[in-house]
mmCIF file of C-alpha atoms and ligand atoms in Angstrom:
data_model
loop_
_atom_site.group_PDB
_atom_site.id
_atom_site.type_symbol
_atom_site.label_atom_id
_atom_site.label_comp_id
_atom_site.label_asym_id
_atom_site.label_seq_id
_atom_site.Cartn_x
_atom_site.Cartn_y
_atom_site.Cartn_z
ATOM 1 C CA MET A 1 21.633 14.744 -11.369
ATOM 2 C CA ALA A 2 23.103 12.895 -8.385
ATOM 3 C CA ILE A 3 23.010 14.946 -5.226
ATOM 4 C CA ASN A 4 24.709 14.559 -1.903
ATOM 5 C CA PHE A 5 21.775 14.494 0.407
ATOM 6 C CA THR A 6 23.407 15.304 3.660
ATOM 7 C CA LYS A 7 25.006 18.300 1.932
ATOM 8 C CA ASP A 8 22.287 19.488 -0.445
ATOM 9 C CA ILE A 9 19.077 18.855 1.388
ATOM 10 C CA GLU A 10 17.593 21.925 3.018
ATOM 11 C CA ILE A 11 15.956 21.257 6.358
ATOM 12 C CA GLU A 12 13.586 23.670 8.039
ATOM 13 C CA LYS A 13 12.639 22.305 11.415
ATOM 14 C CA SER A 14 9.218 22.809 12.890
ATOM 15 C CA LYS A 15 9.236 25.253 15.823
ATOM 16 C CA THR A 16 6.647 23.252 17.689
ATOM 17 C CA SER A 17 5.730 19.583 17.768
ATOM 18 C CA LYS A 18 2.286 17.990 17.749
ATOM 19 C CA ILE A 19 3.594 14.742 19.170
ATOM 20 C CA GLU A 20 2.376 15.409 22.723
ATOM 21 C CA ASN A 21 -1.231 15.363 21.464
ATOM 22 C CA VAL A 22 -0.983 11.871 20.007
ATOM 23 C CA ASP A 23 -2.174 8.788 21.892
ATOM 24 C CA PHE A 24 0.270 6.214 20.555
ATOM 25 C CA ASN A 25 -1.632 3.354 22.172
ATOM 26 C CA ASN A 26 -4.879 4.123 20.355
ATOM 27 C CA LEU A 27 -3.829 4.927 16.831
ATOM 28 C CA THR A 28 -6.216 4.695 13.916
ATOM 29 C CA PHE A 29 -4.947 4.465 10.334
ATOM 30 C CA GLY A 30 -3.474 7.526 8.608
ATOM 31 C CA SER A 31 -5.309 10.277 10.452
ATOM 32 C CA VAL A 32 -2.587 12.167 12.334
ATOM 33 C CA PHE A 33 0.497 13.439 10.577
ATOM 34 C CA THR A 34 4.046 13.989 11.764
ATOM 35 C CA ASP A 35 5.772 17.357 12.117
ATOM 36 C CA HIS A 36 7.712 17.357 8.831
ATOM 37 C CA MET A 37 7.418 16.395 5.191
ATOM 38 C CA LEU A 38 9.816 16.120 2.291
ATOM 39 C CA VAL A 39 8.944 18.182 -0.776
ATOM 40 C CA CYS A 40 10.588 18.301 -4.148
ATOM 41 C CA ASP A 41 9.540 20.138 -7.300
ATOM 42 C CA PHE A 42 10.015 19.157 -10.908
ATOM 43 C CA GLU A 43 10.340 22.233 -13.104
ATOM 44 C CA ASN A 44 11.928 23.040 -16.467
ATOM 45 C CA GLY A 45 12.600 19.395 -17.146
ATOM 46 C CA LYS A 46 14.415 18.581 -13.921
ATOM 47 C CA TRP A 47 13.972 17.794 -10.261
ATOM 48 C CA LYS A 48 15.067 20.589 -7.920
ATOM 49 C CA SER A 49 16.810 19.869 -4.610
ATOM 50 C CA PRO A 50 14.429 18.377 -2.085
ATOM 51 C CA LYS A 51 13.576 20.152 1.137
ATOM 52 C CA ILE A 52 12.300 18.956 4.458
ATOM 53 C CA ILE A 53 9.858 21.466 5.887
ATOM 54 C CA PRO A 54 7.183 21.559 8.586
ATOM 55 C CA TYR A 55 4.052 19.596 7.588
ATOM 56 C CA GLN A 56 1.740 22.248 6.167
ATOM 57 C CA PRO A 57 -0.905 22.964 3.505
ATOM 58 C CA ILE A 58 0.259 23.509 -0.055
ATOM 59 C CA THR A 59 -0.987 26.172 -2.446
ATOM 60 C CA LEU A 60 -1.905 25.209 -6.002
ATOM 61 C CA ALA A 61 -3.325 27.142 -8.942
ATOM 62 C CA PRO A 62 -6.898 26.135 -9.827
ATOM 63 C CA SER A 63 -5.594 25.265 -13.293
ATOM 64 C CA SER A 64 -3.052 22.753 -11.942
ATOM 65 C CA LYS A 65 -3.529 19.623 -14.010
ATOM 66 C CA ILE A 66 -3.901 17.369 -10.995
ATOM 67 C CA PHE A 67 -7.417 18.822 -10.551
ATOM 68 C CA HIS A 68 -8.476 18.228 -14.126
ATOM 69 C CA TYR A 69 -6.685 15.206 -15.487
ATOM 70 C CA GLY A 70 -5.741 13.313 -12.341
ATOM 71 C CA GLN A 71 -2.017 12.858 -12.794
ATOM 72 C CA SER A 72 -1.448 11.610 -9.276
ATOM 73 C CA ILE A 73 0.401 8.557 -8.007
ATOM 74 C CA PHE A 74 1.437 7.341 -4.579
ATOM 75 C CA GLU A 75 3.190 4.659 -2.597
ATOM 76 C CA GLY A 76 2.500 3.123 0.792
ATOM 77 C CA MET A 77 5.239 1.855 3.079
ATOM 78 C CA LYS A 78 5.986 1.602 6.779
ATOM 79 C CA ALA A 79 8.835 2.298 9.214
ATOM 80 C CA TYR A 80 9.094 -0.021 12.216
ATOM 81 C CA LYS A 81 10.960 0.205 15.514
ATOM 82 C CA ASP A 82 12.449 -2.720 17.406
ATOM 83 C CA THR A 83 12.682 -2.928 21.206
ATOM 84 C CA GLU A 84 16.023 -1.076 21.112
ATOM 85 C CA ASN A 85 14.561 1.821 19.117
ATOM 86 C CA ASN A 86 16.354 0.857 15.920
ATOM 87 C CA VAL A 87 14.385 1.938 12.849
ATOM 88 C CA PHE A 88 13.714 -0.300 9.853
ATOM 89 C CA LEU A 89 12.069 -0.098 6.459
ATOM 90 C CA PHE A 90 10.782 -3.127 4.558
ATOM 91 C CA ARG A 91 11.878 -3.602 0.933
ATOM 92 C CA PRO A 92 11.869 0.194 0.319
ATOM 93 C CA ILE A 93 13.624 -0.088 -3.014
ATOM 94 C CA ASP A 94 10.590 -1.975 -4.317
ATOM 95 C CA ASN A 95 8.360 0.973 -3.421
ATOM 96 C CA PHE A 96 10.778 3.294 -5.176
ATOM 97 C CA LYS A 97 10.775 1.160 -8.314
ATOM 98 C CA ARG A 98 6.986 0.873 -8.282
ATOM 99 C CA LEU A 99 6.610 4.645 -7.932
ATOM 100 C CA ASN A 100 8.559 5.053 -11.145
ATOM 101 C CA ILE A 101 6.549 2.318 -12.877
ATOM 102 C CA SER A 102 3.421 4.295 -11.946
ATOM 103 C CA ALA A 103 5.052 7.584 -13.019
ATOM 104 C CA LYS A 104 5.895 6.206 -16.444
ATOM 105 C CA ARG A 105 2.345 4.918 -17.047
ATOM 106 C CA LEU A 106 0.826 8.275 -16.052
ATOM 107 C CA ALA A 107 3.301 10.212 -18.258
ATOM 108 C CA MET A 108 4.940 11.758 -15.200
ATOM 109 C CA PRO A 109 8.682 12.267 -14.626
ATOM 110 C CA GLU A 110 10.576 9.453 -12.933
ATOM 111 C CA LEU A 111 12.250 10.295 -9.638
ATOM 112 C CA PRO A 112 15.981 9.636 -9.078
ATOM 113 C CA GLU A 113 16.609 6.846 -6.561
ATOM 114 C CA SER A 114 18.572 8.983 -4.096
ATOM 115 C CA TYR A 115 15.734 11.524 -3.854
ATOM 116 C CA PHE A 116 13.465 8.772 -2.644
ATOM 117 C CA MET A 117 15.799 6.616 -0.565
ATOM 118 C CA ASP A 118 18.075 9.255 0.983
ATOM 119 C CA GLY A 119 15.238 11.753 1.279
ATOM 120 C CA LEU A 120 13.247 9.198 3.226
ATOM 121 C CA ARG A 121 16.197 8.424 5.491
ATOM 122 C CA GLU A 122 16.687 12.114 6.273
ATOM 123 C CA LEU A 123 12.984 12.547 6.980
ATOM 124 C CA LEU A 124 12.910 9.496 9.254
ATOM 125 C CA LYS A 125 15.880 10.803 11.240
ATOM 126 C CA LEU A 126 13.729 13.810 12.147
ATOM 127 C CA GLU A 127 10.527 11.804 12.731
ATOM 128 C CA LYS A 128 12.054 8.901 14.660
ATOM 129 C CA ASP A 129 10.035 9.629 17.809
ATOM 130 C CA TRP A 130 6.827 9.314 15.793
ATOM 131 C CA ILE A 131 7.381 5.644 15.004
ATOM 132 C CA PRO A 132 5.041 3.698 17.283
ATOM 133 C CA ARG A 133 6.169 0.502 18.938
ATOM 134 C CA ALA A 134 2.835 -0.938 20.026
ATOM 135 C CA GLU A 135 1.973 -4.312 18.467
ATOM 136 C CA GLY A 136 0.299 -3.823 15.094
ATOM 137 C CA SER A 137 1.278 -0.188 14.692
ATOM 138 C CA ALA A 138 3.964 1.480 12.599
ATOM 139 C CA LEU A 139 4.767 4.772 10.950
ATOM 140 C CA TYR A 140 2.851 4.713 7.674
ATOM 141 C CA ILE A 141 4.801 6.544 4.983
ATOM 142 C CA ARG A 142 3.064 8.069 2.008
ATOM 143 C CA PRO A 143 5.328 9.152 -0.878
ATOM 144 C CA PHE A 144 3.233 10.784 -3.616
ATOM 145 C CA MET A 145 3.593 12.803 -6.780
ATOM 146 C CA PHE A 146 1.105 14.975 -8.643
ATOM 147 C CA ALA A 147 0.862 17.485 -11.488
ATOM 148 C CA THR A 148 1.236 21.098 -10.393
ATOM 149 C CA GLY A 149 1.735 22.412 -13.943
ATOM 150 C CA GLU A 150 -1.116 24.614 -15.147
ATOM 151 C CA GLY A 151 -3.403 24.450 -18.167
ATOM 152 C CA PHE A 152 -6.741 23.143 -19.352
ATOM 153 C CA HIS A 153 -5.197 21.390 -22.325
ATOM 154 C CA ALA A 154 -5.603 17.646 -21.850
ATOM 155 C CA SER A 155 -1.920 16.752 -21.989
ATOM 156 C CA PRO A 156 0.743 15.926 -19.395
ATOM 157 C CA ALA A 157 1.743 18.780 -17.091
ATOM 158 C CA VAL A 158 5.224 20.278 -17.250
ATOM 159 C CA ALA A 159 5.578 20.686 -13.478
ATOM 160 C CA TYR A 160 5.114 18.194 -10.626
ATOM 161 C CA LYS A 161 5.548 17.942 -6.888
ATOM 162 C CA PHE A 162 6.837 14.936 -4.972
ATOM 163 C CA ILE A 163 6.061 14.778 -1.266
ATOM 164 C CA ILE A 164 6.687 12.270 1.496
ATOM 165 C CA ALA A 165 4.363 12.606 4.473
ATOM 166 C CA CYS A 166 4.063 10.244 7.426
ATOM 167 C CA ALA A 167 1.303 9.151 9.784
ATOM 168 C CA PRO A 168 1.736 6.976 12.878
ATOM 169 C CA SER A 169 -0.886 4.308 12.328
ATOM 170 C CA GLY A 170 -2.641 1.332 13.851
ATOM 171 C CA SER A 171 -4.699 -1.318 12.053
ATOM 172 C CA TYR A 172 -6.324 -0.500 8.746
ATOM 173 C CA PHE A 173 -9.472 -2.465 9.547
ATOM 174 C CA SER A 174 -11.328 -2.566 12.822
ATOM 175 C CA GLY A 175 -13.423 -5.658 13.290
ATOM 176 C CA LYS A 176 -14.365 -8.408 10.873
ATOM 177 C CA VAL A 177 -13.898 -7.985 7.146
ATOM 178 C CA LYS A 178 -16.749 -9.298 5.033
ATOM 179 C CA VAL A 179 -16.370 -8.822 1.303
ATOM 180 C CA LEU A 180 -18.677 -8.657 -1.681
ATOM 181 C CA ILE A 181 -17.586 -10.305 -4.924
ATOM 182 C CA GLU A 182 -18.231 -7.694 -7.590
ATOM 183 C CA GLU A 183 -20.461 -8.679 -10.501
ATOM 184 C CA LYS A 184 -20.879 -5.370 -12.308
ATOM 185 C CA TYR A 185 -18.195 -2.740 -11.648
ATOM 186 C CA SER A 186 -14.480 -3.054 -12.461
ATOM 187 C CA ARG A 187 -11.419 -1.571 -10.842
ATOM 188 C CA SER A 188 -9.186 -1.955 -13.873
ATOM 189 C CA ALA A 189 -9.054 -3.240 -17.400
ATOM 190 C CA ASN A 190 -6.544 -4.781 -19.778
ATOM 191 C CA GLY A 191 -4.213 -2.093 -21.034
ATOM 192 C CA GLY A 192 -5.336 0.263 -18.285
ATOM 193 C CA VAL A 193 -3.620 1.562 -15.151
ATOM 194 C CA GLY A 194 -4.598 -1.103 -12.601
ATOM 195 C CA PHE A 195 -0.951 -2.117 -12.027
ATOM 196 C CA ALA A 196 -0.049 1.488 -11.143
ATOM 197 C CA LYS A 197 -0.736 3.153 -7.815
ATOM 198 C CA ALA A 198 -2.688 5.937 -9.465
ATOM 199 C CA GLY A 199 -5.044 7.979 -7.295
ATOM 200 C CA GLY A 200 -7.841 7.553 -9.829
ATOM 201 C CA ASN A 201 -7.831 3.776 -9.351
ATOM 202 C CA TYR A 202 -9.033 4.347 -5.808
ATOM 203 C CA ALA A 203 -11.533 7.098 -6.669
ATOM 204 C CA GLY A 204 -13.130 4.672 -9.110
ATOM 205 C CA GLN A 205 -13.546 2.091 -6.336
ATOM 206 C CA PHE A 206 -15.306 4.362 -3.847
ATOM 207 C CA TYR A 207 -18.795 4.265 -5.363
ATOM 208 C CA PRO A 208 -19.051 0.466 -5.814
ATOM 209 C CA THR A 209 -17.427 -0.006 -2.383
ATOM 210 C CA GLN A 210 -20.004 2.328 -0.841
ATOM 211 C CA LEU A 211 -22.781 0.263 -2.441
ATOM 212 C CA ALA A 212 -21.189 -2.852 -0.897
ATOM 213 C CA LYS A 213 -20.887 -1.092 2.487
ATOM 214 C CA ASP A 214 -24.563 -0.168 2.365
ATOM 215 C CA ARG A 215 -25.228 -3.903 2.118
ATOM 216 C CA GLY A 216 -23.034 -4.726 5.136
ATOM 217 C CA TYR A 217 -19.719 -5.573 3.436
ATOM 218 C CA GLN A 218 -16.451 -3.759 4.209
ATOM 219 C CA GLN A 219 -14.638 -4.355 0.922
ATOM 220 C CA VAL A 220 -15.181 -5.461 -2.632
ATOM 221 C CA ILE A 221 -13.388 -8.371 -4.249
ATOM 222 C CA TRP A 222 -12.778 -7.153 -7.752
ATOM 223 C CA THR A 223 -13.277 -9.550 -10.609
ATOM 224 C CA ASP A 224 -11.892 -9.400 -14.148
ATOM 225 C CA ASP A 225 -13.524 -6.648 -16.183
ATOM 226 C CA ASN A 226 -14.203 -8.894 -19.143
ATOM 227 C CA THR A 227 -16.226 -11.765 -17.655
ATOM 228 C CA HIS A 228 -16.441 -11.059 -13.876
ATOM 229 C CA GLU A 229 -15.725 -14.779 -13.481
ATOM 230 C CA TYR A 230 -12.257 -14.552 -11.919
ATOM 231 C CA ILE A 231 -11.268 -12.888 -8.640
ATOM 232 C CA GLU A 232 -8.497 -10.291 -8.842
ATOM 233 C CA GLU A 233 -7.923 -8.081 -5.778
ATOM 234 C CA ALA A 234 -9.649 -7.120 -2.552
ATOM 235 C CA GLY A 235 -9.912 -3.324 -2.288
ATOM 236 C CA ALA A 236 -6.427 -2.121 -1.418
ATOM 237 C CA MET A 237 -5.077 -5.637 -0.891
ATOM 238 C CA ASN A 238 -3.956 -8.621 -2.906
ATOM 239 C CA ILE A 239 -6.044 -11.702 -2.286
ATOM 240 C CA PHE A 240 -5.064 -15.126 -0.926
ATOM 241 C CA VAL A 241 -7.280 -18.218 -0.773
ATOM 242 C CA ARG A 242 -6.590 -21.420 1.134
ATOM 243 C CA ILE A 243 -8.260 -24.508 -0.291
ATOM 244 C CA ASN A 244 -7.473 -27.550 1.846
ATOM 245 C CA ASP A 245 -3.740 -27.050 2.492
ATOM 246 C CA THR A 246 -2.903 -25.179 -0.690
ATOM 247 C CA LEU A 247 -2.462 -21.418 -0.659
ATOM 248 C CA LEU A 248 -3.622 -19.749 -3.856
ATOM 249 C CA THR A 249 -3.129 -16.254 -5.168
ATOM 250 C CA VAL A 250 -3.742 -14.817 -8.601
ATOM 251 C CA PRO A 251 -0.933 -13.822 -10.986
ATOM 252 C CA THR A 252 -0.226 -10.104 -11.301
ATOM 253 C CA SER A 253 -1.143 -8.513 -14.599
ATOM 254 C CA ASP A 254 -1.662 -5.038 -15.982
ATOM 255 C CA ARG A 255 -4.948 -5.029 -14.027
ATOM 256 C CA ILE A 256 -3.451 -5.980 -10.652
ATOM 257 C CA LEU A 257 -0.973 -4.236 -8.361
ATOM 258 C CA ASP A 258 2.282 -6.148 -7.857
ATOM 259 C CA GLY A 259 2.033 -6.022 -4.066
ATOM 260 C CA ILE A 260 5.204 -6.150 -1.992
ATOM 261 C CA THR A 261 3.363 -7.912 0.835
ATOM 262 C CA ARG A 262 1.941 -10.436 -1.668
ATOM 263 C CA LYS A 263 5.315 -11.416 -3.061
ATOM 264 C CA SER A 264 6.848 -11.578 0.445
ATOM 265 C CA ILE A 265 3.996 -13.815 1.654
ATOM 266 C CA ILE A 266 4.510 -16.173 -1.292
ATOM 267 C CA THR A 267 8.223 -16.503 -0.449
ATOM 268 C CA ILE A 268 7.610 -16.982 3.281
ATOM 269 C CA ALA A 269 4.792 -19.507 2.722
ATOM 270 C CA GLU A 270 6.988 -21.590 0.433
ATOM 271 C CA ALA A 271 9.795 -21.490 3.017
ATOM 272 C CA GLU A 272 7.260 -22.749 5.590
ATOM 273 C CA GLY A 273 6.603 -25.740 3.358
ATOM 274 C CA ILE A 274 3.143 -24.533 2.341
ATOM 275 C CA ASN A 275 2.098 -25.514 -1.155
ATOM 276 C CA VAL A 276 1.567 -22.227 -3.024
ATOM 277 C CA GLU A 277 -0.141 -21.963 -6.399
ATOM 278 C CA VAL A 278 -0.152 -18.721 -8.375
ATOM 279 C CA ARG A 279 -2.975 -19.094 -10.858
ATOM 280 C CA LYS A 280 -6.325 -17.718 -11.914
ATOM 281 C CA ILE A 281 -9.148 -18.399 -9.455
ATOM 282 C CA LYS A 282 -12.739 -18.662 -10.641
ATOM 283 C CA VAL A 283 -15.525 -17.356 -8.429
ATOM 284 C CA THR A 284 -17.277 -20.700 -8.964
ATOM 285 C CA GLU A 285 -14.212 -22.494 -7.565
ATOM 286 C CA LEU A 286 -14.550 -20.435 -4.359
ATOM 287 C CA ILE A 287 -18.264 -21.185 -4.121
ATOM 288 C CA GLU A 288 -17.751 -24.922 -4.688
ATOM 289 C CA ALA A 289 -14.899 -25.029 -2.166
ATOM 290 C CA SER A 290 -17.049 -23.183 0.344
ATOM 291 C CA GLU A 291 -19.925 -25.607 -0.214
ATOM 292 C CA ASN A 292 -17.821 -28.757 0.031
ATOM 293 C CA GLY A 293 -15.859 -27.529 3.068
ATOM 294 C CA SER A 294 -12.441 -27.313 1.386
ATOM 295 C CA LEU A 295 -12.356 -23.488 1.537
ATOM 296 C CA LYS A 296 -10.413 -22.878 4.733
ATOM 297 C CA GLU A 297 -9.258 -19.259 4.560
ATOM 298 C CA LEU A 298 -9.503 -16.074 2.609
ATOM 299 C CA PHE A 299 -7.264 -13.132 3.428
ATOM 300 C CA GLY A 300 -6.036 -9.880 1.971
ATOM 301 C CA ALA A 301 -2.409 -8.716 2.052
ATOM 302 C CA GLY A 302 -1.002 -5.224 1.758
ATOM 303 C CA THR A 303 1.209 -2.712 3.539
ATOM 304 C CA ALA A 304 -1.635 -0.880 5.266
ATOM 305 C CA ALA A 305 -3.718 -3.974 5.979
ATOM 306 C CA VAL A 306 -0.736 -6.350 6.590
ATOM 307 C CA VAL A 307 -2.604 -9.693 6.527
ATOM 308 C CA SER A 308 -6.337 -9.240 7.094
ATOM 309 C CA PRO A 309 -8.530 -12.321 7.448
ATOM 310 C CA ILE A 310 -11.821 -12.249 5.590
ATOM 311 C CA SER A 311 -14.706 -13.683 7.608
ATOM 312 C CA GLY A 312 -17.109 -14.250 4.757
ATOM 313 C CA PHE A 313 -18.135 -13.178 1.274
ATOM 314 C CA GLY A 314 -21.290 -12.375 -0.616
ATOM 315 C CA TYR A 315 -22.028 -13.378 -4.199
ATOM 316 C CA LYS A 316 -25.228 -13.175 -6.229
ATOM 317 C CA GLY A 317 -27.316 -12.370 -3.157
ATOM 318 C CA LYS A 318 -25.988 -15.238 -1.044
ATOM 319 C CA ASP A 319 -23.538 -15.085 1.886
ATOM 320 C CA TYR A 320 -20.783 -17.625 2.458
ATOM 321 C CA GLU A 321 -19.058 -17.898 5.845
ATOM 322 C CA LEU A 322 -15.432 -18.895 6.288
ATOM 323 C CA PRO A 323 -14.730 -21.504 8.984
ATOM 324 C CA GLN A 324 -13.191 -20.278 12.276
ATOM 325 C CA LEU A 325 -9.923 -22.225 12.341
ATOM 326 C CA GLU A 326 -7.506 -22.354 15.274
ATOM 327 C CA ASN A 327 -4.202 -22.239 13.424
ATOM 328 C CA THR A 328 -4.525 -20.300 10.231
ATOM 329 C CA TYR A 329 -2.000 -19.755 7.471
ATOM 330 C CA GLY A 330 -2.997 -16.084 7.646
ATOM 331 C CA ALA A 331 -1.994 -15.752 11.314
ATOM 332 C CA LEU A 332 1.251 -17.682 10.787
ATOM 333 C CA LEU A 333 2.266 -15.646 7.743
ATOM 334 C CA LYS A 334 1.329 -12.375 9.424
ATOM 335 C CA LYS A 335 3.544 -13.271 12.379
ATOM 336 C CA ARG A 336 6.443 -14.305 10.159
ATOM 337 C CA ILE A 337 6.326 -11.108 8.067
ATOM 338 C CA THR A 338 5.852 -8.717 11.001
ATOM 339 C CA ASP A 339 8.632 -10.476 12.925
ATOM 340 C CA ILE A 340 10.972 -9.753 10.030
ATOM 341 C CA GLN A 341 9.705 -6.171 9.698
ATOM 342 C CA THR A 342 10.154 -5.401 13.405
ATOM 343 C CA ASN A 343 13.534 -7.147 13.785
ATOM 344 C CA LYS A 344 12.195 -9.924 16.004
ATOM 345 C CA THR A 345 13.733 -12.642 13.820
ATOM 346 C CA ASP A 346 16.477 -13.121 11.282
ATOM 347 C CA ASP A 347 15.776 -11.811 7.832
ATOM 348 C CA PRO A 348 17.148 -14.487 5.480
ATOM 349 C CA TYR A 349 15.884 -12.568 2.462
ATOM 350 C CA GLY A 350 17.633 -9.235 3.072
ATOM 351 C CA TRP A 351 14.324 -7.336 3.044
ATOM 352 C CA ARG A 352 14.804 -5.326 6.212
ATOM 353 C CA VAL A 353 16.700 -2.048 5.793
ATOM 354 C CA LYS A 354 18.076 -0.315 8.868
ATOM 355 C CA VAL A 355 17.767 3.477 8.968
ATOM 356 C CA ASP A 356 20.627 5.054 10.907
HETATM 357 N N1 PLP B 401 -3.497 -3.894 -4.259
HETATM 358 C C1 PLP B 401 -3.840 -2.598 -4.210
HETATM 359 C C2 PLP B 401 -4.846 -2.090 -5.168
HETATM 360 C C3 PLP B 401 -3.246 -1.748 -3.266
HETATM 361 O O1 PLP B 401 -3.587 -0.462 -3.198
HETATM 362 C C4 PLP B 401 -2.282 -2.268 -2.383
HETATM 363 C C5 PLP B 401 -1.640 -1.404 -1.403
HETATM 364 O O2 PLP B 401 -0.583 -0.903 -1.551
HETATM 365 C C6 PLP B 401 -1.936 -3.622 -2.495
HETATM 366 C C7 PLP B 401 -2.571 -4.409 -3.433
HETATM 367 C C8 PLP B 401 -0.860 -4.212 -1.645
HETATM 368 O O3 PLP B 401 0.416 -3.791 -2.075
HETATM 369 P P1 PLP B 401 1.627 -3.676 -1.068
HETATM 370 O O4 PLP B 401 1.737 -5.003 -0.420
HETATM 371 O O5 PLP B 401 2.796 -3.361 -1.913
HETATM 372 O O6 PLP B 401 1.289 -2.609 -0.100
HETATM 373 C C1 COI B 402 -1.084 0.449 1.262
HETATM 374 O O1 COI B 402 -1.380 -0.688 1.645
HETATM 375 O O2 COI B 402 -0.032 0.990 1.575
HETATM 376 C C2 COI B 402 -1.946 1.200 0.391
HETATM 377 O O3 COI B 402 -1.457 2.007 -0.334
HETATM 378 C C3 COI B 402 -3.376 1.052 0.512
HETATM 379 C C4 COI B 402 -4.006 2.392 0.719
HETATM 380 C C5 COI B 402 -5.049 2.604 -0.291
HETATM 381 C C6 COI B 402 -4.439 2.598 2.113
#
C-alpha cells in the first residue's frame, strides 16, 4: 500500500537529547546512536505504518525466530553534510534495492520503496544536527530487518520488524590494515547467501577473523570456498588490486556482495583514464606480482571503510609488504568519491541525493 509519509508517519519526539555528550571531533565507528529511530512492523501479511520514536531498547519474545533461525538482514549507508549544512545521501536507492534482494533470499517480506526512502528522509530531518562535518566522518545509517514472529518450527516467521537507526561515525579502521589470505575457512559458497547482507554472514566471519587477529592481521581476505585459490572479498569490503597501472577487482557473484562503493570506484577510475579489469584474481598472481615488484596497491572499498589501503598480507606463513607509494590510486579514488558524497564537486553520475 502506498502511503503519504508526511501525513501517515507518526512521530514521537525524544524529550531529551544525548547530542551534548558526543565529541564530534573524536568519533569512532558506530558506537553512539542518535535520539530517534524509525520502526515498522510487518504483521498479518502487510507492513503497518512506520513510526519514528525515541531510540530505545526493543522487547522480543524468546521464541522470536530471529534468535533461532537468524532471519536478519541489514544495510549500511551514510548521510553527509556540506559546508552549508545541506544533507546528502549517496545512491540510496541502491541500498533499498539490495535490502529487498537480501529479504527475498532470506524468505523475508520485501519493503515498499517509500517506507525506506521517505522514512529515511523524515528520520534525517529530525537527526540533521547529528551529521558530523569533520573530514572522514559521516552519519552512518543502519536499516535492518529481522524476524519477530514466534515459534520453534524451522520455517520463515510471519512477523518482522524493520528499523533504521543512525550513528555519527568516524573511520572504520584505526591504523594500518594488514590482511591474512584465508586458506581454510569460507565466508560464502555457491548457491549460498554471500551476495545478501545477512547478519549470519558476519557471524560466520568472526571466528576466522579472530584467529587472524591473534596472528597480527586486522582482516581476512576471503578466497573461493571450492579451491581457496582465488581472492573474493576483504572482511566487510570489496577488494581492489593494482598491478602496474591496471586496477583489478573481482566480478560479483552469488558469493560476493555487490558493493555500491565498488561499482562507484570502477566508474570513477575509468573516468580518470585508469585501466580497470574486472576478472578473477588468483592468490598466486598476487604473490608473483608482489615478488616481481608489479604489485603496487591493495585496498578495500565499502561504505563503512570508504577506501582503506592494505599495508601488507600474509599467506601460507609468509608476509608480503605493499610498497609505500606517493600518489596512489586508492587515495585519488577516495578523494573523488568523498568529494562527490560531500558536495565538494559536481556529480556527473547523479549519485548524490539531497535531503530537504
Ligand atoms: N562486502 C561486504 C561483505 C560488506 O559487508 C560490505 C559493506 O557493506 C561491502 C562489501 C561493501 O559494500 P558497500 O560499498 O555497498 O557498502
Ligand atoms: C558497510 O560498509 O556499511 C557495512 O555494512 C559493513 C559493516 C559490516 C560495518
